[in-house]
CSV table of C-alpha atoms in Angstrom, one decimal:
chain,number,residue,atom,x,y,z
A,1,UNK,CA,3.1,5.4,0.0
A,2,UNK,CA,-2.3,6.9,-1.4
A,3,UNK,CA,-5.7,6.7,-0.2
A,4,UNK,CA,-8.2,5.7,-2.9
A,5,UNK,CA,-8.5,3.1,-5.6
A,6,UNK,CA,-9.4,4.2,-9.1
A,7,UNK,CA,-10.2,2.7,-12.4
A,8,UNK,CA,-7.2,2.9,-14.7
A,9,UNK,CA,-9.0,2.1,-17.9
A,10,UNK,CA,-8.6,5.7,-19.1
A,11,UNK,CA,-5.8,8.2,-18.9
A,12,UNK,CA,-8.0,10.6,-16.9
A,13,UNK,CA,-8.5,8.0,-14.2
A,14,UNK,CA,-4.8,7.2,-14.1
A,15,UNK,CA,-4.1,10.9,-13.6
A,16,UNK,CA,-6.6,11.0,-10.8
A,17,UNK,CA,-4.9,8.1,-9.2
A,18,UNK,CA,-1.6,9.9,-9.3
A,19,UNK,CA,-3.1,12.8,-7.5
A,20,UNK,CA,-4.7,10.5,-4.9
A,21,UNK,CA,-1.4,8.7,-4.3
A,22,UNK,CA,0.5,11.9,-4.0
A,23,UNK,CA,-2.0,13.3,-1.6
A,24,UNK,CA,-1.9,10.2,0.5
A,25,UNK,CA,1.8,10.2,0.9
A,26,UNK,CA,2.0,13.9,1.4
A,27,UNK,CA,-0.7,14.2,3.9
A,28,UNK,CA,0.4,11.1,5.9
A,29,UNK,CA,-2.1,8.5,5.1
A,30,UNK,CA,-1.1,4.9,5.9
A,31,UNK,CA,-3.4,3.6,3.2
A,32,UNK,CA,-2.0,3.3,-0.3
A,33,UNK,CA,-3.6,3.3,-3.7
A,34,UNK,CA,-3.7,-0.1,-5.3
A,35,UNK,CA,-1.0,0.1,-8.0
A,36,UNK,CA,-3.1,-0.9,-11.0
A,37,UNK,CA,-0.8,0.6,-13.6
A,38,UNK,CA,2.2,0.3,-11.4
A,39,UNK,CA,4.5,2.4,-13.5
A,40,UNK,CA,2.2,5.4,-13.2
A,41,UNK,CA,1.5,4.9,-9.5
A,42,UNK,CA,5.2,4.4,-8.7
A,43,UNK,CA,6.2,7.5,-10.6
A,44,UNK,CA,4.8,9.5,-7.7
A,45,UNK,CA,7.8,9.3,-5.4
A,46,UNK,CA,10.0,10.9,-8.0
A,47,UNK,CA,7.7,13.8,-8.8
A,48,UNK,CA,8.8,15.8,-5.8
A,49,UNK,CA,5.2,17.2,-5.4
A,50,UNK,CA,5.8,17.1,-1.7
A,51,UNK,CA,8.2,20.0,-2.3
A,52,UNK,CA,5.1,22.1,-3.3
A,53,UNK,CA,2.8,20.9,-0.6
A,54,UNK,CA,3.3,23.9,1.7
A,55,UNK,CA,2.1,26.1,-1.1
A,56,UNK,CA,-1.3,24.3,-1.2
A,57,UNK,CA,-2.2,24.4,2.5
A,58,UNK,CA,-5.6,25.7,3.6
A,59,UNK,CA,-6.4,28.6,6.0
A,60,UNK,CA,-4.8,28.5,9.4
A,61,UNK,CA,-6.5,26.7,12.3
A,62,UNK,CA,-6.9,28.8,15.4
A,63,UNK,CA,-8.3,27.5,18.7
A,64,UNK,CA,-9.0,29.3,22.0
A,65,UNK,CA,-7.0,28.2,25.1
A,66,UNK,CA,-7.8,29.0,28.7
A,67,UNK,CA,-4.8,29.3,31.1
A,68,UNK,CA,-4.7,28.5,34.8
A,69,UNK,CA,-5.9,32.0,35.6
A,70,UNK,CA,-8.9,31.7,33.3
A,71,UNK,CA,-7.5,34.0,30.7
A,72,UNK,CA,-8.4,33.2,27.1
A,73,UNK,CA,-5.8,33.3,24.3
A,74,UNK,CA,-5.7,32.1,20.7
A,75,UNK,CA,-3.4,29.4,19.6
A,76,UNK,CA,-2.5,29.5,15.9
A,77,UNK,CA,-1.9,25.9,14.8
A,78,UNK,CA,-0.3,27.0,11.6
A,79,UNK,CA,2.8,27.6,13.7
A,80,UNK,CA,3.0,24.0,14.9
A,81,UNK,CA,6.3,22.6,13.7
A,82,UNK,CA,5.1,19.0,13.3
A,83,UNK,CA,2.4,17.3,11.3
A,84,UNK,CA,-1.1,16.0,12.2
A,85,UNK,CA,-1.1,12.3,12.9
A,86,UNK,CA,2.6,12.3,14.1
A,87,UNK,CA,2.7,13.0,17.9
A,88,UNK,CA,5.6,15.3,18.9
A,89,UNK,CA,7.0,12.7,21.4
A,90,UNK,CA,6.9,10.1,18.6
A,91,UNK,CA,8.8,12.4,16.3
A,92,UNK,CA,11.4,13.2,18.9
A,93,UNK,CA,11.8,9.5,20.0
A,94,UNK,CA,12.1,8.3,16.4
A,95,UNK,CA,14.8,8.5,13.8
A,96,UNK,CA,16.0,11.8,12.4
A,97,UNK,CA,15.5,12.4,8.7
A,98,UNK,CA,19.1,11.4,8.0
A,99,UNK,CA,18.8,8.2,10.1
A,100,UNK,CA,15.4,7.3,8.6
A,101,UNK,CA,16.6,7.5,5.0
A,102,UNK,CA,19.8,5.5,5.8
A,103,UNK,CA,17.9,2.8,7.7
A,104,UNK,CA,15.2,2.7,5.0
A,105,UNK,CA,17.8,2.2,2.3
A,106,UNK,CA,19.5,-0.5,4.3
A,107,UNK,CA,16.3,-2.3,5.0
A,108,UNK,CA,15.3,-2.3,1.3
A,109,UNK,CA,18.8,-3.5,0.4
A,110,UNK,CA,18.3,-6.4,2.8
A,111,UNK,CA,15.0,-7.3,1.3
A,112,UNK,CA,16.4,-7.2,-2.2
A,113,UNK,CA,19.3,-9.4,-1.3
A,114,UNK,CA,17.0,-12.0,0.3
A,115,UNK,CA,14.5,-12.0,-2.6
A,116,UNK,CA,17.4,-12.3,-5.1
A,117,UNK,CA,18.8,-15.3,-3.2
A,118,UNK,CA,15.4,-17.0,-3.0
A,119,UNK,CA,14.0,-16.2,-6.5
A,120,UNK,CA,17.1,-15.3,-8.6
A,121,UNK,CA,15.4,-12.1,-9.7
A,122,UNK,CA,17.4,-9.2,-11.2
A,123,UNK,CA,16.9,-5.7,-9.9
A,124,UNK,CA,17.0,-3.0,-12.6
A,125,UNK,CA,17.2,0.8,-12.6
A,126,UNK,CA,14.0,2.9,-12.5
A,127,UNK,CA,13.3,5.0,-15.5
A,128,UNK,CA,15.8,7.6,-16.5
A,129,UNK,CA,15.6,10.7,-14.4
A,130,UNK,CA,14.3,9.0,-11.3
A,131,UNK,CA,17.3,9.0,-9.0
A,132,UNK,CA,18.3,9.4,-5.4
A,133,UNK,CA,19.3,13.0,-5.8
A,134,UNK,CA,16.2,14.3,-4.1
A,135,UNK,CA,14.4,12.1,-1.7
A,136,UNK,CA,13.1,14.4,1.0
A,137,UNK,CA,10.6,17.3,0.5
A,138,UNK,CA,9.1,20.1,2.5
A,139,UNK,CA,5.5,19.6,3.6
A,140,UNK,CA,2.6,21.2,5.5
A,141,UNK,CA,1.6,20.6,9.1
A,142,UNK,CA,-2.1,20.0,8.2
A,143,UNK,CA,-3.3,23.1,10.1
A,144,UNK,CA,-2.5,25.8,7.5
A,145,UNK,CA,1.3,26.2,7.9
A,146,UNK,CA,4.6,24.7,6.9
A,147,UNK,CA,6.1,21.8,8.9
A,148,UNK,CA,9.7,21.4,10.0
A,149,UNK,CA,9.4,17.8,9.1
A,150,UNK,CA,10.0,16.5,5.6
A,151,UNK,CA,8.3,13.7,3.7
A,152,UNK,CA,10.5,11.0,2.2
A,153,UNK,CA,10.0,9.1,-1.1
A,154,UNK,CA,12.9,6.9,-2.1
A,155,UNK,CA,13.1,5.9,-5.8
A,156,UNK,CA,11.1,2.7,-6.4
A,157,UNK,CA,13.2,-0.4,-6.9
A,158,UNK,CA,11.9,-3.0,-9.5
A,159,UNK,CA,12.8,-6.4,-10.7
A,160,UNK,CA,12.7,-7.6,-14.4
A,161,UNK,CA,10.6,-10.7,-13.5
A,162,UNK,CA,8.1,-11.9,-11.0
A,163,UNK,CA,7.4,-15.2,-9.2
A,164,UNK,CA,4.4,-16.9,-10.9
A,165,UNK,CA,2.7,-19.1,-8.3
A,166,UNK,CA,0.8,-17.7,-5.4
A,167,UNK,CA,2.9,-19.8,-3.0
A,168,UNK,CA,6.0,-18.0,-4.3
A,169,UNK,CA,4.4,-14.6,-3.9
A,170,UNK,CA,3.4,-15.5,-0.4
A,171,UNK,CA,7.0,-16.6,0.3
A,172,UNK,CA,8.3,-13.3,-1.1
A,173,UNK,CA,6.0,-11.3,1.2
A,174,UNK,CA,7.1,-13.5,4.1
A,175,UNK,CA,10.7,-12.6,3.3
A,176,UNK,CA,9.8,-8.9,3.2
A,177,UNK,CA,8.1,-9.2,6.6
A,178,UNK,CA,11.0,-11.1,8.2
A,179,UNK,CA,13.4,-8.3,7.2
A,180,UNK,CA,11.0,-5.6,8.3
A,181,UNK,CA,10.5,-7.3,11.7
A,182,UNK,CA,14.2,-7.1,12.4
A,183,UNK,CA,13.9,-3.3,11.9
A,184,UNK,CA,10.9,-3.0,14.3
A,185,UNK,CA,8.3,-2.7,11.6
A,186,UNK,CA,4.8,-4.1,11.4
A,187,UNK,CA,3.7,-7.3,9.7
A,188,UNK,CA,2.9,-7.0,6.0
A,189,UNK,CA,-0.7,-6.6,4.7
A,190,UNK,CA,-2.4,-7.0,1.4
A,191,UNK,CA,-4.3,-3.9,0.2
A,192,UNK,CA,-7.2,-6.0,-1.1
A,193,UNK,CA,-7.7,-7.6,2.3
A,194,UNK,CA,-7.1,-4.5,4.4
A,195,UNK,CA,-9.5,-2.4,2.2
A,196,UNK,CA,-12.0,-4.7,0.6
A,197,UNK,CA,-13.9,-3.5,-2.4
A,198,UNK,CA,-16.8,-5.0,-4.5
A,199,UNK,CA,-15.8,-8.0,-6.6
A,200,UNK,CA,-16.5,-6.3,-9.9
A,201,UNK,CA,-14.3,-3.3,-9.0
A,202,UNK,CA,-11.5,-5.6,-7.8
A,203,UNK,CA,-11.7,-7.6,-11.0
A,204,UNK,CA,-11.5,-4.5,-13.1
A,205,UNK,CA,-8.7,-2.9,-11.1
A,206,UNK,CA,-6.5,-5.9,-10.3
A,207,UNK,CA,-7.4,-8.6,-12.8
A,208,UNK,CA,-8.9,-11.0,-10.3
A,209,UNK,CA,-11.3,-11.4,-7.4
A,210,UNK,CA,-8.7,-13.3,-5.3
A,211,UNK,CA,-5.1,-12.6,-4.6
A,212,UNK,CA,-4.0,-15.7,-6.4
A,213,UNK,CA,-5.8,-14.7,-9.6
A,214,UNK,CA,-4.8,-11.1,-9.7
A,215,UNK,CA,-2.4,-9.5,-12.2
A,216,UNK,CA,-1.7,-6.8,-9.6
A,217,UNK,CA,-1.1,-7.7,-5.9
A,218,UNK,CA,-0.1,-4.9,-3.7
A,219,UNK,CA,0.4,-4.3,0.0
A,220,UNK,CA,2.5,-2.5,2.6
A,221,UNK,CA,4.1,-2.3,6.0
A,222,UNK,CA,4.3,0.5,8.6
A,223,UNK,CA,7.5,1.5,10.5
A,224,UNK,CA,8.2,3.9,13.3
A,225,UNK,CA,7.4,7.6,13.1
A,226,UNK,CA,5.2,7.4,10.0
A,227,UNK,CA,7.5,5.4,7.9
A,228,UNK,CA,6.0,3.1,5.3
A,229,UNK,CA,7.0,0.5,2.7
A,230,UNK,CA,4.8,-0.6,-0.2
A,231,UNK,CA,5.3,-3.7,-2.4
A,232,UNK,CA,3.7,-4.8,-5.6
A,233,UNK,CA,3.7,-7.9,-7.8
A,234,UNK,CA,2.8,-7.4,-11.4
A,235,UNK,CA,2.2,-10.7,-13.2
A,236,UNK,CA,0.9,-10.7,-16.8
A,237,UNK,CA,0.6,-14.5,-16.7
A,238,UNK,CA,-2.7,-13.8,-14.9
A,239,UNK,CA,-4.0,-11.5,-17.6
A,240,UNK,CA,-7.2,-12.3,-19.4
A,241,UNK,CA,-7.5,-13.6,-22.9
A,242,UNK,CA,-7.9,-10.1,-24.3
A,243,UNK,CA,-4.6,-9.0,-22.8
A,244,UNK,CA,-6.3,-6.1,-20.9
A,245,UNK,CA,-3.5,-5.4,-18.5
A,246,UNK,CA,-0.8,-5.9,-21.1
A,247,UNK,CA,-2.4,-3.1,-23.1
A,248,UNK,CA,-2.6,-0.9,-20.1
A,249,UNK,CA,1.1,-1.4,-19.3
A,250,UNK,CA,2.3,-0.5,-22.8
A,251,UNK,CA,2.9,3.2,-22.0
A,252,UNK,CA,4.5,2.6,-18.7
A,253,UNK,CA,6.8,0.0,-20.2
A,254,UNK,CA,7.9,2.5,-22.8
A,255,UNK,CA,8.7,4.9,-20.0
A,256,UNK,CA,11.1,2.4,-18.4
A,257,UNK,CA,8.9,0.5,-15.9
A,258,UNK,CA,9.0,-3.2,-16.1
A,259,UNK,CA,5.7,-4.8,-17.1
A,260,UNK,CA,6.3,-7.8,-14.9
A,261,UNK,CA,8.1,-7.1,-11.6
A,262,UNK,CA,8.3,-7.0,-7.9
A,263,UNK,CA,8.5,-3.4,-6.7
A,264,UNK,CA,9.6,-2.0,-3.4
A,265,UNK,CA,9.0,1.7,-2.4
A,266,UNK,CA,10.1,3.2,0.9
A,267,UNK,CA,8.9,6.6,2.3
A,268,UNK,CA,8.0,8.5,5.4
A,269,UNK,CA,5.1,10.9,6.2
A,270,UNK,CA,7.4,13.2,8.1
A,271,UNK,CA,10.9,12.9,9.6
A,272,UNK,CA,12.8,15.7,11.5
A,273,UNK,CA,16.2,16.8,10.1
A,274,UNK,CA,18.7,16.7,12.9
A,275,UNK,CA,19.7,20.3,12.5
A,276,UNK,CA,16.1,21.4,13.2
A,277,UNK,CA,15.6,19.4,16.4
A,278,UNK,CA,16.2,22.3,18.9
A,279,UNK,CA,13.9,24.6,16.9
A,280,UNK,CA,11.2,21.9,16.7
A,281,UNK,CA,11.3,21.4,20.5
A,282,UNK,CA,11.0,25.2,21.1
A,283,UNK,CA,8.2,25.7,18.7
A,284,UNK,CA,6.2,22.6,19.9
A,285,UNK,CA,6.2,23.8,23.5
A,286,UNK,CA,3.2,26.1,23.3
A,287,UNK,CA,1.1,23.2,21.9
A,288,UNK,CA,2.0,20.7,24.6
A,289,UNK,CA,-1.0,19.2,26.3
A,290,UNK,CA,-3.5,20.8,23.9
A,291,UNK,CA,-6.2,18.7,22.2
A,292,UNK,CA,-5.1,18.4,18.5
A,293,UNK,CA,-7.7,19.9,16.1
A,294,UNK,CA,-8.8,18.0,13.0
A,295,UNK,CA,-6.4,18.4,10.1
A,296,UNK,CA,-7.7,20.6,7.3
A,297,UNK,CA,-8.3,19.3,3.8
A,298,UNK,CA,-6.2,20.7,1.0
């Protein structure tokens, strides 16, 4: 689901984190922002900002191509139907948008059932207005044009309680990994191990300097064709004596996010609707065999 970690001590920083998280999911980054005020970070999938992404793209990328006769022509990458970071053959071999959404929902359902059986947790609805009505959004291709692919952000699922011990949290992650492996996904990782940060920053942002001490523990998994799943544990029993994180969670709890929870969020950086497959293949043909240029920053 975000590329950078930020300090959530102020509303401005929380807003910046939302923007970073949105950009990471929209632009196809596999790294996710550590969910320090998880209700804010997890509101991102429901915002539908991906629907506006194509309006924010930079200038088109044009490269010079030399054919077999030595003639030079210009190739306008804004016309590429895919997305940077998602090879055409991978897109065509992977699930369609419809298949990806259905399989993602089924996988999350399996995870929830297994976690419920093991920990007797109760899954509760996300805040009002965050529904399944719109889960796929138009996006840019990274080279100055719209893509035929669509990004996916399913509503974030949350429990009303969280396992307390580190051994239980590890067991929960193992369950998530076992289900994901059956669907051909990667092994889970913890954000704080995959992207280490200075101890002082980690303490301020997660509530501890080790995973077992942290109020916030987040991580993720990768699936085929740019699919991803993020998970978060939010455990106020690890809060400091001043109740620092409890105070931070006040606003998001009022908005309908559980202050103590396990959360699961599924998405994809770009899946191809079945109805667009023939057009995708036709439009991708001129770019076959060409060296992909660097993606442009928004």
